[in-house]
Short mmCIF file of C-alpha atoms in Angstrom, two decimals:
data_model
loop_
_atom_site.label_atom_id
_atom_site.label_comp_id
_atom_site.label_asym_id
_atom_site.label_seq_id
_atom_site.Cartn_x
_atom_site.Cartn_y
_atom_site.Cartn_z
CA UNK A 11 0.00 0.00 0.00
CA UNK A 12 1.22 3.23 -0.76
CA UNK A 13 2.33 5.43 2.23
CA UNK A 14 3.82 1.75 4.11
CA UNK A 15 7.21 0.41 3.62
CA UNK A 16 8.14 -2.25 5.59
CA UNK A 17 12.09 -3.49 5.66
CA UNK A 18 13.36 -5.59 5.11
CA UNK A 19 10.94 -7.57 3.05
CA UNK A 20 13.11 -10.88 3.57
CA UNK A 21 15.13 -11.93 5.97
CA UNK A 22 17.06 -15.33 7.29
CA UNK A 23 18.60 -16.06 10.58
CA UNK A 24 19.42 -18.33 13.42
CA UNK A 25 18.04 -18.79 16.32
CA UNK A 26 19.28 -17.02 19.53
CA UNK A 27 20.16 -13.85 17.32
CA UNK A 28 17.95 -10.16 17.84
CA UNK A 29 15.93 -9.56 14.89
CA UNK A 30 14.11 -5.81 13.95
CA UNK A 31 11.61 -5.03 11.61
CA UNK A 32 10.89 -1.53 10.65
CA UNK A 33 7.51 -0.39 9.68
CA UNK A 34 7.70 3.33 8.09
CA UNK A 35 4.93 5.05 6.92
CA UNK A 36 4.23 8.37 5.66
CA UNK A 37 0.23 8.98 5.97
CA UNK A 38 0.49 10.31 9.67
CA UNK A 39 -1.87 7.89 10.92
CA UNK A 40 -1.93 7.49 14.71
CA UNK A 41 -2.07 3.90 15.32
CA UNK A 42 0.31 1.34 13.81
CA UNK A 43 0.02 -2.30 14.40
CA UNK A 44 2.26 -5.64 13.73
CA UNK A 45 0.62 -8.49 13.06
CA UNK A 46 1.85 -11.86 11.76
CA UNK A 47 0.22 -14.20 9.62
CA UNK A 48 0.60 -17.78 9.77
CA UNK A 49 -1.14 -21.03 7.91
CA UNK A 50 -4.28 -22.29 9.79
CA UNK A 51 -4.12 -19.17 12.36
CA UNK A 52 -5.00 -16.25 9.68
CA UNK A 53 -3.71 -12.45 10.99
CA UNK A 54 -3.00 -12.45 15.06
CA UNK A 55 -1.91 -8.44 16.45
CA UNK A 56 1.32 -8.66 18.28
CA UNK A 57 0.98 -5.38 19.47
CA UNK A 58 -0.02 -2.00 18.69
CA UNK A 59 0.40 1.59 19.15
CA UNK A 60 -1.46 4.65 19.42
CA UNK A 61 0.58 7.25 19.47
CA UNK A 62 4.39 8.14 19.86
CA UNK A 63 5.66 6.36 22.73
CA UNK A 64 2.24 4.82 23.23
CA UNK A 65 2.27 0.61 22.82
CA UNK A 66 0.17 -2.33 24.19
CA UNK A 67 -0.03 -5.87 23.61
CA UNK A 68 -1.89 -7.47 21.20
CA UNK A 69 -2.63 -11.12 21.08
CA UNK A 70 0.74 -13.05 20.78
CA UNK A 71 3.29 -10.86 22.26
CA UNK A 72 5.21 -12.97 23.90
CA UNK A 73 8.53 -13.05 22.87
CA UNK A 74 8.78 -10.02 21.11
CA UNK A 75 9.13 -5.81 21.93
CA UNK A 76 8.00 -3.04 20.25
CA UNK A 77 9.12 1.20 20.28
CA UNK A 78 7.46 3.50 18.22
CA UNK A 79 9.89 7.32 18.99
CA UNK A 80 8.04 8.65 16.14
CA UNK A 81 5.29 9.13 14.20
CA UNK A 82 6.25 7.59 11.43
CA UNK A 83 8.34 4.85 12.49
CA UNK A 84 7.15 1.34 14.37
CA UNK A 85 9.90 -1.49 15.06
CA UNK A 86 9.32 -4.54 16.16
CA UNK A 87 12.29 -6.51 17.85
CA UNK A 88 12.54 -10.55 18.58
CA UNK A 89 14.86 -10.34 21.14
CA UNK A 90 16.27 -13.66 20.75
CA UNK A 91 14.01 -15.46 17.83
CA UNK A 92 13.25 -18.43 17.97
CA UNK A 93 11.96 -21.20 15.20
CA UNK A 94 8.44 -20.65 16.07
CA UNK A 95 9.06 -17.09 15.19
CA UNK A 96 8.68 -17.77 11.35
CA UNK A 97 5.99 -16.37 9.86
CA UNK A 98 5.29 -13.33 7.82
CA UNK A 99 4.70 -9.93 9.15
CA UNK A 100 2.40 -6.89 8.59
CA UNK A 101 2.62 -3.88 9.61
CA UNK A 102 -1.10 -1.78 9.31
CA UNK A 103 -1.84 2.16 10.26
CA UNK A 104 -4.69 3.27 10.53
CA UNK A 105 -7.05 6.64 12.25
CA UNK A 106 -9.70 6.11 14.25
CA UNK A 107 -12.93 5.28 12.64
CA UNK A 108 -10.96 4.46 9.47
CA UNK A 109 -10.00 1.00 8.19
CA UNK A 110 -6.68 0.23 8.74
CA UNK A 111 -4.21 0.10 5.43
CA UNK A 112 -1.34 -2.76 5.43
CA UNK A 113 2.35 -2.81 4.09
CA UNK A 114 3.49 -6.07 1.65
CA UNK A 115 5.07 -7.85 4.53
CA UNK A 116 8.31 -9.48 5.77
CA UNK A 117 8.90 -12.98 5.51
CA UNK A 118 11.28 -14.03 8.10
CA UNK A 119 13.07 -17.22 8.53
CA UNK A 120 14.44 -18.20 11.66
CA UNK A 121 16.69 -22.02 11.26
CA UNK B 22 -13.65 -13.93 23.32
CA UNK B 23 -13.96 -11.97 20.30
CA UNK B 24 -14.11 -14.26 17.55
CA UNK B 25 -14.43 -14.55 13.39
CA UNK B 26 -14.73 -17.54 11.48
CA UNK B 27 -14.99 -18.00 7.84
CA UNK B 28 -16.09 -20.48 5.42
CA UNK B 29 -15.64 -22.73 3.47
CA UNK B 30 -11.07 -22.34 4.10
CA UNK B 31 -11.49 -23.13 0.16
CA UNK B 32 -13.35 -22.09 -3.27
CA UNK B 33 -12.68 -22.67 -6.40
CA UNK B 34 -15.51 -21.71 -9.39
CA UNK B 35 -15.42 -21.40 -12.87
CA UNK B 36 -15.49 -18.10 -14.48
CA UNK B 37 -19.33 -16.27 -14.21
CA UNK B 38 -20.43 -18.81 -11.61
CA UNK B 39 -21.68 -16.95 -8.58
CA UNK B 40 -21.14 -17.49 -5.26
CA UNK B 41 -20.82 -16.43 -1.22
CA UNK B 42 -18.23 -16.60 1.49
CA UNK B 43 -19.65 -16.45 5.26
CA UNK B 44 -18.40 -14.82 7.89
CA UNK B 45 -19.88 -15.68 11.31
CA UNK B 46 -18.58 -13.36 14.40
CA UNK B 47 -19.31 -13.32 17.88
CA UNK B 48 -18.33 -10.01 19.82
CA UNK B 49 -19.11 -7.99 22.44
CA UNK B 50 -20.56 -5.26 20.54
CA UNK B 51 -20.17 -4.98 17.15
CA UNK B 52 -18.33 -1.66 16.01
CA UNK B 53 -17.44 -2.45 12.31
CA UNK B 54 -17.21 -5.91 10.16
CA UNK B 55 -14.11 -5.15 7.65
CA UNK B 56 -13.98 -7.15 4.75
CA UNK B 57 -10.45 -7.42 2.89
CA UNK B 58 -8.57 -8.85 0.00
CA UNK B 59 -5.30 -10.47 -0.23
CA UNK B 60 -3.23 -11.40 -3.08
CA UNK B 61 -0.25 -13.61 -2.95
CA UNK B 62 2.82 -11.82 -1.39
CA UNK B 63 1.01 -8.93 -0.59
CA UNK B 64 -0.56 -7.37 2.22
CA UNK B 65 -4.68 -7.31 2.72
CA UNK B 66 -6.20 -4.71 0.60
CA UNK B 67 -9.51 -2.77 2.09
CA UNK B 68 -12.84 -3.55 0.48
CA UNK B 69 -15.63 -2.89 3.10
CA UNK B 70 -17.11 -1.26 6.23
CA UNK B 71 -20.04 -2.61 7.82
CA UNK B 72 -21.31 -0.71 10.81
CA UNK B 73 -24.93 -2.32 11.14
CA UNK B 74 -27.34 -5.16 10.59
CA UNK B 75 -28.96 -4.98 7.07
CA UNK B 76 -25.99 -3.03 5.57
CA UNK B 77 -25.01 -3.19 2.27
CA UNK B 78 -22.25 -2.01 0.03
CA UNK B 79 -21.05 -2.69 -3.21
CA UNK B 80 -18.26 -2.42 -5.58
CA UNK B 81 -17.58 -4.18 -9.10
CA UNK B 82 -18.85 -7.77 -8.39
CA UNK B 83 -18.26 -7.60 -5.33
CA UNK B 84 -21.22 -7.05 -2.64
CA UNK B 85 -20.87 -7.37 1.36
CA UNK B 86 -24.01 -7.67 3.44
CA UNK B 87 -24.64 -7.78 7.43
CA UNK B 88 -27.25 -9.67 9.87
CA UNK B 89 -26.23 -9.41 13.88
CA UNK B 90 -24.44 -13.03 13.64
CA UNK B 91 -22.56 -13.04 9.79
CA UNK B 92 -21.79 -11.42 6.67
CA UNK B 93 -21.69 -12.31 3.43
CA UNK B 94 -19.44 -11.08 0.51
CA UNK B 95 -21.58 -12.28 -2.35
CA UNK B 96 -19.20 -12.65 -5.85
CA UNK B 97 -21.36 -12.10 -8.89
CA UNK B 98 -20.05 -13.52 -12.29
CA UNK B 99 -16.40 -13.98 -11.08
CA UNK B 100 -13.79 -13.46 -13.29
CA UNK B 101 -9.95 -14.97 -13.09
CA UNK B 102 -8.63 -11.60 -11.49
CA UNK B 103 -11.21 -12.24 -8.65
CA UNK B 104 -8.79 -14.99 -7.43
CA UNK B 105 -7.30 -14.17 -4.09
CA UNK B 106 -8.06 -15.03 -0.19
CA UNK B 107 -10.76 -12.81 1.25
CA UNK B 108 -10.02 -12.11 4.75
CA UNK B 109 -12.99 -10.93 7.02
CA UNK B 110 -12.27 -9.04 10.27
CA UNK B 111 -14.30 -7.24 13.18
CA UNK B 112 -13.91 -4.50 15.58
CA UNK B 113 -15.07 -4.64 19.28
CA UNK B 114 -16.94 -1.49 21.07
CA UNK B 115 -14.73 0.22 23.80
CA UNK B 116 -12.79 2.24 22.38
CA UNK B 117 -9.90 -0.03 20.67
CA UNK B 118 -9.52 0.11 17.18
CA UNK B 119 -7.88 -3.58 17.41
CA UNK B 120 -9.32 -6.23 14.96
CA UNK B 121 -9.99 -9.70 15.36
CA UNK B 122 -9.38 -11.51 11.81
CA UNK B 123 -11.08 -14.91 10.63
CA UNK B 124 -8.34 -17.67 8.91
CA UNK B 125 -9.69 -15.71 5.08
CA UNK B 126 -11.36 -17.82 2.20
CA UNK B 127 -8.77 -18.30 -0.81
CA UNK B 128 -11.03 -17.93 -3.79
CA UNK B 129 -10.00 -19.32 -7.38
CA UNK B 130 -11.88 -18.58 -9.97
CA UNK B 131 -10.95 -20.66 -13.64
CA UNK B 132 -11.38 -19.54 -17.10
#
């Protein structure tokens, strides 16, 4: 979607090692939200924010951290991944009242 | 629990047959039904807003309807570009703009 960039859109690594995904967006939306998406399980929220400096926890957050220091910018770190960590991730803004708009993804392997 | 589930996982028609996907929800007061489209390495593209029972909305082929326990996205005369999974998702009352997705319905439609 235009206005989302998510990086990097691949990525490969062992387990044990940090891992951060950047979600960058340039709409100005207030709330951005990480989701990953997994056969059988569909989209899950990991967590969200809703404004600068503002986060909570979505519905599988365990195992991962999230800072959002500006507007524009939403990382999401696995601070040691693990195998179970692979999946592909979305990042989403969105305003209030407004449907919420989605990036293309990372795809992250973790061997 | 806040909950979406959609059927069937699978469809696959020829080209002009018609057909619907379900979605049945169960939440603690509905706020919006969101319906969405997602091609193959790409991220979920907005179609719909539903806010209330006996909504409607349309757009190409494409028409999304709403009773207080599903919706419907009704596919009139496919075509082979209507191929894709349809992903269905609702928002909770209370203030949270979080949404709670269904697994999607991957759609292929054959010339």
């Amino acid at each position: 979607d235009a206005g989302i960039t998510q990086s990097p859109r691949h990525k490969v690594t062992e387990t044990g090692t940090p891992v951060t995904l950047r979600c960058h967006q340039t709409e100005n939306h207030r709330y951005m939200y990480w989701y990953r998406q997994d056969p059988g399980h569909g989209l899950r929220l990991i967590h969200y924010s809703y404004g600068v400096k503002d986060t909570d926890k979505g519905e599988v957050s365990d195992g991962y951290s999230v800072s959002r220091s500006k507007t524009e910018d939403f990382l999401l770190t696995l601070e040691s991944a693990t195998s179970s960590q692979t999946s592909v991730y979305f990042c989403a803004t969105g305003t209030a009242n407004q449907p919420q708009h989605f990036g293309d993804g990372t795809r992250l392997s973790i061997l | 629990e806040d909950q979406v589930t959609q059927s069937p996982e699978a469809l696959r028609l020829q080209e002009g047959e018609s057909s619907s996907l379900n979605c049945s929800y169960t939440v603690s007061g509905l706020r919006g039904l969101f319906w969405y489209r997602q091609d193959p390495g790409k991220g979920p593209e907005f179609l719909f807003t539903l806010y209330s029972a006996g909504e409607e909305k349309e757009k190409e082929r494409l028409k999304a309807t709403l009773t207080k326990k599903e919706s419907f996205l009704h596919i009139t005369a496919p075509k082979p570009e209507d191929s894709a999974t349809y992903l269905c998702a609702v928002q909770a009352k209370g203030g949270s703009e979080k949404l709670v997705f269904g697994k999607g319905t991957k759609l292929t439609v054959n010339p």
